[in-house]
XYZ file of C-alpha atoms in Angstrom:
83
model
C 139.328 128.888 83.737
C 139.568 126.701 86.901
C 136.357 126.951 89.467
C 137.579 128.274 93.021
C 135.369 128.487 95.920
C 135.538 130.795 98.575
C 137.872 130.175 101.558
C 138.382 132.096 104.651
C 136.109 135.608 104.515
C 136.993 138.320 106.649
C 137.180 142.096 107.371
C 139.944 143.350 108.649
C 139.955 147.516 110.037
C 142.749 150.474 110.367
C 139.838 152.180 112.133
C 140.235 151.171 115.885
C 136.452 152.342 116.191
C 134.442 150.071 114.030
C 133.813 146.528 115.343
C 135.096 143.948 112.375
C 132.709 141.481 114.407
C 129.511 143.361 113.309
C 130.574 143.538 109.365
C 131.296 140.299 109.508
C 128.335 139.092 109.944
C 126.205 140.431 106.837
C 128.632 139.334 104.141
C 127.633 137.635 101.136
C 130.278 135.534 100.592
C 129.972 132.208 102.039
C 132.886 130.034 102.773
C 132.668 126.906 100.646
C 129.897 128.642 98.087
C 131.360 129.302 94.561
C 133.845 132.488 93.528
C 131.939 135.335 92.451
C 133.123 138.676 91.990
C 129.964 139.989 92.505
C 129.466 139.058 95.663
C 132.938 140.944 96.395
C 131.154 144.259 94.931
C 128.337 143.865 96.902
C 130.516 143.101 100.663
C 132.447 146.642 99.877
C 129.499 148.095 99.412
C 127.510 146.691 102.158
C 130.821 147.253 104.429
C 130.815 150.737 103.061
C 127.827 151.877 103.862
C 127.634 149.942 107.223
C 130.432 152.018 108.600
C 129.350 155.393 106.818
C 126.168 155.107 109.433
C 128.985 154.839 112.139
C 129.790 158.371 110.952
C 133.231 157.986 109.232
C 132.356 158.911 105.243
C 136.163 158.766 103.996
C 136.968 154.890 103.952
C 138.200 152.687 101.171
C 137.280 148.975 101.872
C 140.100 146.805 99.549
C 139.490 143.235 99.146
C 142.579 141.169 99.361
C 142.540 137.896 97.712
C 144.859 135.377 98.100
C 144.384 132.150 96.047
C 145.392 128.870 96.979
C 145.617 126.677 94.020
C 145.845 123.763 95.630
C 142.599 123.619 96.977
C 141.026 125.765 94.756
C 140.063 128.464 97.173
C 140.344 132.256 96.966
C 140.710 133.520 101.129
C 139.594 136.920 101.374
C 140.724 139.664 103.667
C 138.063 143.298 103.111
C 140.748 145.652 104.515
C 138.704 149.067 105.931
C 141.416 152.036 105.698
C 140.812 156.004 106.236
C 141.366 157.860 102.481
């Protein structure tokens, strides 16, 4: 297959009470640094557990990808919802 990097990384929550600007900040994905689904796993997990300390335990964190073949970049969006 085709090598994307990583585009625009962010995290995006349905939970007025957790600050998107403090997950943010410890992802692993890089803009510019090569696709890895890994790294995906580990940002839901790290954005998991970063909010379960905030004291809400029933999250989902769903990565949405959107590709741009063009450029060869995969944007993606970690969307934080209550469930």
């Amino acid at each position: 297959g085709e090598l994307y990097t990583f585009g625009d990384i962010s995290v995006k929550s349905h939970i007025k009470q957790i600050s998107e600007k403090d997950l943010n900040k410890g992802l692993y994905c890089r803009k510019g640094e090569k696709f890895n689904e890994n790294l995906l796993q580990l940002d839901s997990a790290s954005i998991s557990k970063s909010v379960s300390k905030q004291g809400f335990s029933a999250i989902q964190v769903n990565p949405q990808l959107v590709k741009d073949p063009i450029k060869k970049t995969v944007n993606v969006v970690y969307n934080i919802i209550e469930g």
